Amino acid sequence: MPELPEVETVRRDLTAVILHQKIKSVKILSQPTIKNSPALFLRILKNNEFVKIERIGKLLIFNLANGKNYLLVHLKMTGQLIYDSGKNVVVGGHSLNKNRTEEMVKPQRSTRVYFIFADGSRLFFNDQRRFGYLKIVDYNELEKIKSKYGLEPLTPEFKKDKWRQIFSGRKKNVKALLLDQSLVAGVGNIYADEVLFASGILPNRLANSLKLVEIDKIFKNLQIILARAIAERGTTFNNYVDGHGRKGGFVNFLKVYGRKGQNCKKCKTPLKSTKVAGRGTIYCIKCQK
DNA sequence: CCTTGTGTTCTCCG
DNA sequence: CCGGAGAACACAAG
């Protein structure tokens, strides 16, 4: 599940390889994935270039060289953006493209859209469950979408007083608050559970019941955990891969997510599983209050 | 049946 | 009756 650290990893990976490359052609294999008419989509992208890649929450924003359009890409649950340079690439000691054949460079079953650049390299958008999308917007539409997002962690604007403000008078539980993109951008189920465990707070606590010291703990741990997850190139639990098709390493640092029934790493008590904010939730009954 | 991110819709409350 | 908040539902496919 791509959340802020995973999307940021993809953003950085692709920034290093696709900027200022002329887009020679675009193949649309799944029409519903494109939230524009295919004609418009192709017209804008063909012979254009990506000049910058930004991110807000879990949304990627590819700035185009024409100066007025932006390609939005949301990976949702199973989306992947994988760059293939077309050259021999060594990953984990294996030469992926050795003895490349026409067969090998074909799109995969889950490929919905792909781009071919002038130098022959390609960018694949794969999405098994077809929740993800690509959408070309103009500046006004972009600003409208941006305005719906809340505080962006890991930016200078992420300040403690603004954070406390989010909690005050809010009646929803703290996990639902963390998942609410209009309050704080980029947190999904994995990092919500991890941050709450690190902060020693039960996911079903109501936001307005938290003491300031508890709110501040979440503030701190959210930044620490997201930064660490980016350093580890994200969490690959099921489907996520980075901009080169490689897995992320933060899965080795997860303390609660996906560890239902296993012993708490802090106190050895078996972790409990429940549903909070409509999502599967893992927590330690002893370490979280 | 479960899984999840988000847009939409419904419901409640003041 | 309006608006906001929050919860519930819809979506896809393995």
mmCIF file of C-alpha atoms (C1' of nucleotides) in Angstrom:
data_model
loop_
_atom_site.group_PDB
_atom_site.id
_atom_site.type_symbol
_atom_site.label_atom_id
_atom_site.label_comp_id
_atom_site.label_asym_id
_atom_site.label_seq_id
_atom_site.Cartn_x
_atom_site.Cartn_y
_atom_site.Cartn_z
ATOM 1 C CA MET A 1 0.000 0.000 0.000
ATOM 2 C CA PRO A 2 1.771 3.100 -1.174
ATOM 3 C CA GLU A 3 1.628 5.797 1.471
ATOM 4 C CA LEU A 4 3.745 8.938 1.848
ATOM 5 C CA PRO A 5 7.151 7.184 2.133
ATOM 6 C CA GLU A 6 6.478 4.873 -0.805
ATOM 7 C CA VAL A 7 5.150 7.634 -3.058
ATOM 8 C CA GLU A 8 8.068 9.861 -2.083
ATOM 9 C CA THR A 9 10.518 7.065 -2.939
ATOM 10 C CA VAL A 10 8.959 6.664 -6.379
ATOM 11 C CA ARG A 11 9.037 10.436 -6.849
ATOM 12 C CA ARG A 12 12.755 10.576 -6.098
ATOM 13 C CA ASP A 13 13.564 7.535 -8.232
ATOM 14 C CA LEU A 14 11.748 8.886 -11.267
ATOM 15 C CA THR A 15 13.061 12.424 -10.804
ATOM 16 C CA ALA A 16 16.546 11.023 -11.338
ATOM 17 C CA VAL A 17 15.726 9.354 -14.656
ATOM 18 C CA ILE A 18 12.780 10.741 -16.621
ATOM 19 C CA LEU A 19 13.039 14.535 -16.512
ATOM 20 C CA HIS A 20 13.513 16.343 -19.831
ATOM 21 C CA GLN A 21 13.114 13.209 -21.876
ATOM 22 C CA LYS A 22 10.876 13.651 -24.863
ATOM 23 C CA ILE A 23 7.768 11.478 -24.709
ATOM 24 C CA LYS A 24 7.655 9.705 -28.035
ATOM 25 C CA SER A 25 4.444 7.773 -27.499
ATOM 26 C CA VAL A 26 1.919 6.737 -24.874
ATOM 27 C CA LYS A 27 0.109 3.406 -24.844
ATOM 28 C CA ILE A 28 -3.246 3.183 -23.095
ATOM 29 C CA LEU A 29 -4.109 -0.444 -22.358
ATOM 30 C CA SER A 30 -6.919 0.302 -19.905
ATOM 31 C CA GLN A 31 -9.144 3.211 -20.797
ATOM 32 C CA PRO A 32 -10.807 3.630 -17.373
ATOM 33 C CA THR A 33 -7.388 4.248 -15.796
ATOM 34 C CA ILE A 34 -7.198 7.519 -17.723
ATOM 35 C CA LYS A 35 -9.458 10.172 -16.265
ATOM 36 C CA ASN A 36 -9.389 12.201 -19.467
ATOM 37 C CA SER A 37 -10.509 11.382 -22.970
ATOM 38 C CA PRO A 38 -7.778 9.321 -24.649
ATOM 39 C CA ALA A 39 -7.563 11.945 -27.396
ATOM 40 C CA LEU A 40 -6.778 14.751 -24.968
ATOM 41 C CA PHE A 41 -4.464 12.547 -22.934
ATOM 42 C CA LEU A 42 -2.386 11.641 -25.963
ATOM 43 C CA ARG A 43 -2.466 15.107 -27.472
ATOM 44 C CA ILE A 44 -1.075 16.752 -24.334
ATOM 45 C CA LEU A 45 1.577 14.141 -23.600
ATOM 46 C CA LYS A 46 2.965 13.330 -27.008
ATOM 47 C CA ASN A 47 6.207 15.223 -27.705
ATOM 48 C CA ASN A 48 5.954 16.801 -24.262
ATOM 49 C CA GLU A 49 8.446 16.354 -21.389
ATOM 50 C CA PHE A 50 8.225 15.993 -17.625
ATOM 51 C CA VAL A 51 10.200 18.824 -16.070
ATOM 52 C CA LYS A 52 9.551 18.279 -12.368
ATOM 53 C CA ILE A 53 7.813 15.726 -10.144
ATOM 54 C CA GLU A 54 6.071 16.881 -6.984
ATOM 55 C CA ARG A 55 4.074 15.070 -4.354
ATOM 56 C CA ILE A 56 1.248 16.052 -2.066
ATOM 57 C CA GLY A 57 0.127 13.367 0.339
ATOM 58 C CA LYS A 58 0.008 10.196 -1.743
ATOM 59 C CA LEU A 59 -0.527 12.023 -5.027
ATOM 60 C CA LEU A 60 2.219 12.482 -7.607
ATOM 61 C CA ILE A 61 2.223 15.620 -9.752
ATOM 62 C CA PHE A 62 4.268 15.503 -12.960
ATOM 63 C CA ASN A 63 4.869 19.020 -14.241
ATOM 64 C CA LEU A 64 4.879 19.214 -18.017
ATOM 65 C CA ALA A 65 7.176 21.287 -20.212
ATOM 66 C CA ASN A 66 4.285 23.125 -21.836
ATOM 67 C CA GLY A 67 3.994 25.053 -18.549
ATOM 68 C CA LYS A 68 0.254 24.707 -18.209
ATOM 69 C CA ASN A 69 -0.556 21.046 -17.708
ATOM 70 C CA TYR A 70 0.153 18.531 -14.976
ATOM 71 C CA LEU A 71 -0.128 14.768 -14.987
ATOM 72 C CA LEU A 72 -1.547 13.514 -11.688
ATOM 73 C CA VAL A 73 -0.845 9.905 -10.765
ATOM 74 C CA HIS A 74 -2.461 8.174 -7.823
ATOM 75 C CA LEU A 75 -1.289 4.643 -7.074
ATOM 76 C CA LYS A 76 -4.174 3.879 -4.674
ATOM 77 C CA MET A 77 -3.651 0.318 -3.431
ATOM 78 C CA THR A 78 -1.732 -1.618 -6.060
ATOM 79 C CA GLY A 79 -0.386 0.968 -8.462
ATOM 80 C CA GLN A 80 3.253 0.854 -9.551
ATOM 81 C CA LEU A 81 5.374 3.230 -11.634
ATOM 82 C CA ILE A 82 8.355 1.357 -12.965
ATOM 83 C CA TYR A 83 11.054 2.812 -15.177
ATOM 84 C CA ASP A 84 12.892 0.603 -17.636
ATOM 85 C CA SER A 85 15.948 2.238 -19.118
ATOM 86 C CA GLY A 86 16.146 -0.434 -21.792
ATOM 87 C CA LYS A 87 19.728 -0.984 -20.767
ATOM 88 C CA ASN A 88 21.210 -3.819 -18.791
ATOM 89 C CA VAL A 89 20.246 -3.300 -15.136
ATOM 90 C CA VAL A 90 21.685 -5.287 -12.258
ATOM 91 C CA VAL A 91 19.443 -5.707 -9.229
ATOM 92 C CA GLY A 92 20.317 -7.886 -6.272
ATOM 93 C CA GLY A 93 23.068 -9.587 -8.211
ATOM 94 C CA HIS A 94 20.696 -10.577 -11.001
ATOM 95 C CA SER A 95 20.946 -9.062 -14.392
ATOM 96 C CA LEU A 96 17.314 -8.327 -15.120
ATOM 97 C CA ASN A 97 17.614 -7.470 -18.766
ATOM 98 C CA LYS A 98 20.296 -9.930 -19.757
ATOM 99 C CA ASN A 99 19.473 -11.587 -23.046
ATOM 100 C CA ARG A 100 16.607 -9.200 -23.486
ATOM 101 C CA THR A 101 14.039 -10.356 -25.966
ATOM 102 C CA GLU A 102 10.990 -8.722 -27.449
ATOM 103 C CA GLU A 103 8.954 -10.940 -25.134
ATOM 104 C CA MET A 104 10.600 -9.590 -22.003
ATOM 105 C CA VAL A 105 9.946 -5.931 -22.646
ATOM 106 C CA LYS A 106 6.260 -6.354 -23.287
ATOM 107 C CA PRO A 107 3.929 -4.831 -20.707
ATOM 108 C CA GLN A 108 2.880 -7.089 -17.866
ATOM 109 C CA ARG A 109 -0.645 -8.313 -17.310
ATOM 110 C CA SER A 110 -1.293 -5.468 -14.864
ATOM 111 C CA THR A 111 0.145 -2.733 -17.100
ATOM 112 C CA ARG A 112 -2.552 -0.124 -17.763
ATOM 113 C CA VAL A 113 -0.542 2.658 -19.402
ATOM 114 C CA TYR A 114 3.045 3.112 -20.499
ATOM 115 C CA PHE A 115 5.221 5.835 -21.870
ATOM 116 C CA ILE A 116 7.984 5.441 -24.434
ATOM 117 C CA PHE A 117 10.672 8.098 -24.353
ATOM 118 C CA ALA A 118 12.813 9.232 -27.252
ATOM 119 C CA ASP A 119 15.834 7.253 -26.052
ATOM 120 C CA GLY A 120 13.816 4.024 -25.998
ATOM 121 C CA SER A 121 13.375 3.887 -22.229
ATOM 122 C CA ARG A 122 9.896 3.318 -20.828
ATOM 123 C CA LEU A 123 7.760 4.132 -17.843
ATOM 124 C CA PHE A 124 5.120 1.553 -16.930
ATOM 125 C CA PHE A 125 2.020 2.205 -14.856
ATOM 126 C CA ASN A 126 0.913 -1.151 -13.491
ATOM 127 C CA ASP A 127 -2.178 -1.560 -11.340
ATOM 128 C CA GLN A 128 -3.592 -4.946 -10.513
ATOM 129 C CA ARG A 129 -6.825 -3.716 -8.916
ATOM 130 C CA ARG A 130 -7.434 -0.735 -11.192
ATOM 131 C CA PHE A 131 -8.095 1.757 -8.413
ATOM 132 C CA GLY A 132 -5.251 3.983 -9.422
ATOM 133 C CA TYR A 133 -5.510 6.656 -12.081
ATOM 134 C CA LEU A 134 -3.689 9.101 -14.342
ATOM 135 C CA LYS A 135 -5.241 12.472 -14.980
ATOM 136 C CA ILE A 136 -4.101 15.546 -16.862
ATOM 137 C CA VAL A 137 -5.195 18.788 -15.275
ATOM 138 C CA ASP A 138 -4.540 22.488 -15.724
ATOM 139 C CA TYR A 139 -3.252 24.866 -13.071
ATOM 140 C CA ASN A 140 -6.677 25.790 -11.691
ATOM 141 C CA GLU A 141 -7.713 22.191 -11.289
ATOM 142 C CA LEU A 142 -4.405 21.354 -9.667
ATOM 143 C CA GLU A 143 -4.793 24.119 -7.105
ATOM 144 C CA LYS A 144 -8.326 22.998 -6.338
ATOM 145 C CA ILE A 145 -7.118 19.462 -5.660
ATOM 146 C CA LYS A 146 -4.142 20.645 -3.624
ATOM 147 C CA SER A 147 -6.401 22.742 -1.428
ATOM 148 C CA LYS A 148 -8.160 19.642 -0.139
ATOM 149 C CA TYR A 149 -5.035 18.278 1.507
ATOM 150 C CA GLY A 150 -4.148 18.944 5.117
ATOM 151 C CA LEU A 151 -0.779 19.371 6.801
ATOM 152 C CA GLU A 152 2.156 17.863 4.976
ATOM 153 C CA PRO A 153 4.516 16.115 7.415
ATOM 154 C CA LEU A 154 8.277 16.486 6.806
ATOM 155 C CA THR A 155 7.879 20.063 5.560
ATOM 156 C CA PRO A 156 8.828 23.258 7.400
ATOM 157 C CA GLU A 157 5.115 24.106 7.596
ATOM 158 C CA PHE A 158 4.488 21.080 9.805
ATOM 159 C CA LYS A 159 4.390 22.892 13.154
ATOM 160 C CA LYS A 160 3.348 21.718 16.589
ATOM 161 C CA ASP A 161 0.709 24.408 17.127
ATOM 162 C CA LYS A 162 -1.028 23.535 13.863
ATOM 163 C CA TRP A 163 -0.882 19.882 14.842
ATOM 164 C CA ARG A 164 -2.495 20.494 18.223
ATOM 165 C CA GLN A 165 -5.197 22.525 16.477
ATOM 166 C CA ILE A 166 -6.239 19.467 14.473
ATOM 167 C CA PHE A 167 -6.989 17.540 17.634
ATOM 168 C CA SER A 168 -8.863 20.203 19.547
ATOM 169 C CA GLY A 169 -12.594 19.600 19.748
ATOM 170 C CA ARG A 170 -12.449 16.755 17.275
ATOM 171 C CA LYS A 171 -14.659 13.832 18.140
ATOM 172 C CA LYS A 172 -13.332 11.219 15.748
ATOM 173 C CA ASN A 173 -10.873 8.627 16.962
ATOM 174 C CA VAL A 174 -7.190 9.284 16.579
ATOM 175 C CA LYS A 175 -6.665 6.631 13.911
ATOM 176 C CA ALA A 176 -9.426 8.092 11.725
ATOM 177 C CA LEU A 177 -7.799 11.492 12.243
ATOM 178 C CA LEU A 178 -4.430 10.199 11.028
ATOM 179 C CA LEU A 179 -6.057 8.641 7.967
ATOM 180 C CA ASP A 180 -7.994 11.803 7.079
ATOM 181 C CA GLN A 181 -6.077 13.343 4.153
ATOM 182 C CA SER A 182 -7.770 16.696 4.632
ATOM 183 C CA LEU A 183 -6.205 16.968 8.099
ATOM 184 C CA VAL A 184 -2.793 15.373 7.586
ATOM 185 C CA ALA A 185 -1.591 14.242 4.162
ATOM 186 C CA GLY A 186 0.040 10.953 3.286
ATOM 187 C CA VAL A 187 -0.704 8.639 6.209
ATOM 188 C CA GLY A 188 -2.364 5.298 5.467
ATOM 189 C CA ASN A 189 -3.083 2.165 7.420
ATOM 190 C CA ILE A 190 0.494 0.979 7.874
ATOM 191 C CA TYR A 191 1.985 4.176 9.262
ATOM 192 C CA ALA A 192 -1.110 5.071 11.283
ATOM 193 C CA ASP A 193 -0.745 1.840 13.278
ATOM 194 C CA GLU A 194 3.036 2.187 13.568
ATOM 195 C CA VAL A 195 2.886 5.793 14.779
ATOM 196 C CA LEU A 196 0.213 5.013 17.352
ATOM 197 C CA PHE A 197 2.207 2.079 18.691
ATOM 198 C CA ALA A 198 5.368 4.193 18.906
ATOM 199 C CA SER A 199 3.358 6.834 20.741
ATOM 200 C CA GLY A 200 1.738 4.381 23.176
ATOM 201 C CA ILE A 201 -1.776 5.457 22.239
ATOM 202 C CA LEU A 202 -4.774 3.238 21.506
ATOM 203 C CA PRO A 203 -6.170 3.771 17.975
ATOM 204 C CA ASN A 204 -9.767 4.163 19.161
ATOM 205 C CA ARG A 205 -9.055 7.036 21.561
ATOM 206 C CA LEU A 206 -11.062 10.120 20.644
ATOM 207 C CA ALA A 207 -8.865 12.934 19.369
ATOM 208 C CA ASN A 208 -10.221 15.457 21.865
ATOM 209 C CA SER A 209 -9.459 13.107 24.756
ATOM 210 C CA LEU A 210 -5.711 13.170 24.179
ATOM 211 C CA LYS A 211 -3.449 15.141 26.498
ATOM 212 C CA LEU A 212 -1.052 17.630 24.924
ATOM 213 C CA VAL A 213 1.912 15.392 25.725
ATOM 214 C CA GLU A 214 0.202 12.564 23.814
ATOM 215 C CA ILE A 215 -0.580 14.786 20.815
ATOM 216 C CA ASP A 216 3.042 15.931 20.820
ATOM 217 C CA LYS A 217 4.291 12.347 20.937
ATOM 218 C CA ILE A 218 2.325 11.547 17.791
ATOM 219 C CA PHE A 219 3.659 14.734 16.208
ATOM 220 C CA LYS A 220 7.224 13.602 16.848
ATOM 221 C CA ASN A 221 6.806 9.919 16.007
ATOM 222 C CA LEU A 222 4.960 10.662 12.775
ATOM 223 C CA GLN A 223 7.965 12.595 11.500
ATOM 224 C CA ILE A 224 10.517 10.085 12.771
ATOM 225 C CA ILE A 225 8.732 7.060 11.317
ATOM 226 C CA LEU A 226 7.938 8.598 7.926
ATOM 227 C CA ALA A 227 11.531 9.821 7.564
ATOM 228 C CA ARG A 228 12.924 6.447 8.530
ATOM 229 C CA ALA A 229 10.576 4.686 6.118
ATOM 230 C CA ILE A 230 11.762 6.926 3.282
ATOM 231 C CA ALA A 231 15.364 6.155 4.233
ATOM 232 C CA GLU A 232 14.486 2.458 3.935
ATOM 233 C CA ARG A 233 12.778 3.114 0.577
ATOM 234 C CA GLY A 234 9.285 2.312 1.819
ATOM 235 C CA THR A 235 7.376 -0.711 3.038
ATOM 236 C CA THR A 236 6.752 -3.609 0.685
ATOM 237 C CA PHE A 237 4.041 -5.665 2.294
ATOM 238 C CA ASN A 238 2.198 -6.969 -0.746
ATOM 239 C CA ASN A 239 2.461 -5.068 -3.942
ATOM 240 C CA TYR A 240 4.564 -1.948 -3.566
ATOM 241 C CA VAL A 241 7.807 -1.501 -5.514
ATOM 242 C CA ASP A 242 9.943 1.600 -6.106
ATOM 243 C CA GLY A 243 10.558 3.431 -9.381
ATOM 244 C CA HIS A 244 12.845 0.627 -10.554
ATOM 245 C CA GLY A 245 10.649 -2.297 -9.522
ATOM 246 C CA ARG A 246 12.547 -3.023 -6.306
ATOM 247 C CA LYS A 247 11.093 -3.753 -2.875
ATOM 248 C CA GLY A 248 11.284 -1.398 0.085
ATOM 249 C CA GLY A 249 13.069 -2.335 3.301
ATOM 250 C CA PHE A 250 10.914 -0.796 6.033
ATOM 251 C CA VAL A 251 8.913 -4.016 6.347
ATOM 252 C CA ASN A 252 11.765 -5.223 8.575
ATOM 253 C CA PHE A 253 11.099 -2.387 11.001
ATOM 254 C CA LEU A 254 7.337 -2.759 11.359
ATOM 255 C CA LYS A 255 6.359 -3.276 14.980
ATOM 256 C CA VAL A 256 2.617 -3.867 14.683
ATOM 257 C CA TYR A 257 1.284 -3.706 11.109
ATOM 258 C CA GLY A 258 0.836 -7.220 9.744
ATOM 259 C CA ARG A 259 1.923 -8.783 13.053
ATOM 260 C CA LYS A 260 -1.502 -9.838 14.355
ATOM 261 C CA GLY A 261 -1.169 -12.468 17.078
ATOM 262 C CA GLN A 262 2.596 -12.188 17.169
ATOM 263 C CA ASN A 263 4.346 -10.975 20.304
ATOM 264 C CA CYS A 264 4.795 -7.264 20.936
ATOM 265 C CA LYS A 265 8.425 -6.330 20.322
ATOM 266 C CA LYS A 266 8.425 -4.212 23.474
ATOM 267 C CA CYS A 267 6.599 -6.321 26.069
ATOM 268 C CA LYS A 268 6.060 -9.752 24.425
ATOM 269 C CA THR A 269 2.275 -9.613 24.847
ATOM 270 C CA PRO A 270 0.444 -11.032 21.780
ATOM 271 C CA LEU A 271 -0.762 -8.183 19.573
ATOM 272 C CA LYS A 272 -4.497 -7.657 19.222
ATOM 273 C CA SER A 273 -6.424 -7.170 16.011
ATOM 274 C CA THR A 274 -9.572 -5.097 15.674
ATOM 275 C CA LYS A 275 -11.319 -2.704 13.339
ATOM 276 C CA VAL A 276 -10.990 1.053 13.791
ATOM 277 C CA ALA A 277 -12.157 3.665 11.300
ATOM 278 C CA GLY A 278 -13.297 0.761 9.127
ATOM 279 C CA ARG A 279 -9.734 -0.536 8.761
ATOM 280 C CA GLY A 280 -7.854 -3.522 10.086
ATOM 281 C CA THR A 281 -5.920 -2.330 13.108
ATOM 282 C CA ILE A 282 -3.157 -4.016 15.112
ATOM 283 C CA TYR A 283 -2.125 -2.776 18.531
ATOM 284 C CA CYS A 284 -0.645 -3.808 21.879
ATOM 285 C CA ILE A 285 -3.102 -3.798 24.745
ATOM 286 C CA LYS A 286 -0.291 -3.308 27.243
ATOM 287 C CA CYS A 287 1.937 -0.733 25.521
ATOM 288 C CA GLN A 288 -0.885 1.455 24.182
ATOM 289 C CA LYS A 289 -3.233 3.326 26.527
ATOM 290 C "C1'" DC B 1 -15.456 -13.306 3.217
ATOM 291 C "C1'" DC B 2 -11.074 -10.349 3.660
ATOM 292 C "C1'" DT B 3 -7.701 -6.540 2.006
ATOM 293 C "C1'" DT B 4 -7.195 -0.508 1.308
ATOM 294 C "C1'" DG B 5 -7.391 4.959 -0.463
ATOM 295 C "C1'" DT B 6 -10.507 7.987 -1.573
ATOM 296 C "C1'" DG B 7 -14.724 10.037 -3.525
ATOM 297 C "C1'" DT B 8 -19.517 9.998 -2.649
ATOM 298 C "C1'" DT B 9 -23.491 9.585 0.079
ATOM 299 C "C1'" DC B 10 -25.934 9.235 4.208
ATOM 300 C "C1'" DT B 11 -26.962 10.592 8.968
ATOM 301 C "C1'" DC B 12 -26.708 13.218 12.894
ATOM 302 C "C1'" DC B 13 -26.530 17.479 15.486
ATOM 303 C "C1'" DG B 14 -26.760 22.252 16.626
ATOM 304 C "C1'" DC C 1 -33.389 24.161 6.849
ATOM 305 C "C1'" DC C 2 -28.363 24.734 6.366
ATOM 306 C "C1'" DG C 3 -23.726 23.334 7.161
ATOM 307 C "C1'" DG C 4 -20.274 20.754 9.089
ATOM 308 C "C1'" DA C 5 -18.614 16.524 11.066
ATOM 309 C "C1'" DG C 6 -18.250 11.933 11.002
ATOM 310 C "C1'" DA C 7 -19.529 7.496 9.596
ATOM 311 C "C1'" DA C 8 -20.888 4.275 6.026
ATOM 312 C "C1'" DC C 9 -20.755 2.785 1.484
ATOM 313 C "C1'" DA C 10 -18.830 1.937 -3.267
ATOM 314 C "C1'" DC C 11 -15.259 0.608 -5.995
ATOM 315 C "C1'" DA C 12 -11.645 -3.843 -7.983
ATOM 316 C "C1'" DA C 13 -9.835 -8.219 -7.894
ATOM 317 C "C1'" DG C 14 -7.195 -11.779 -5.852
#
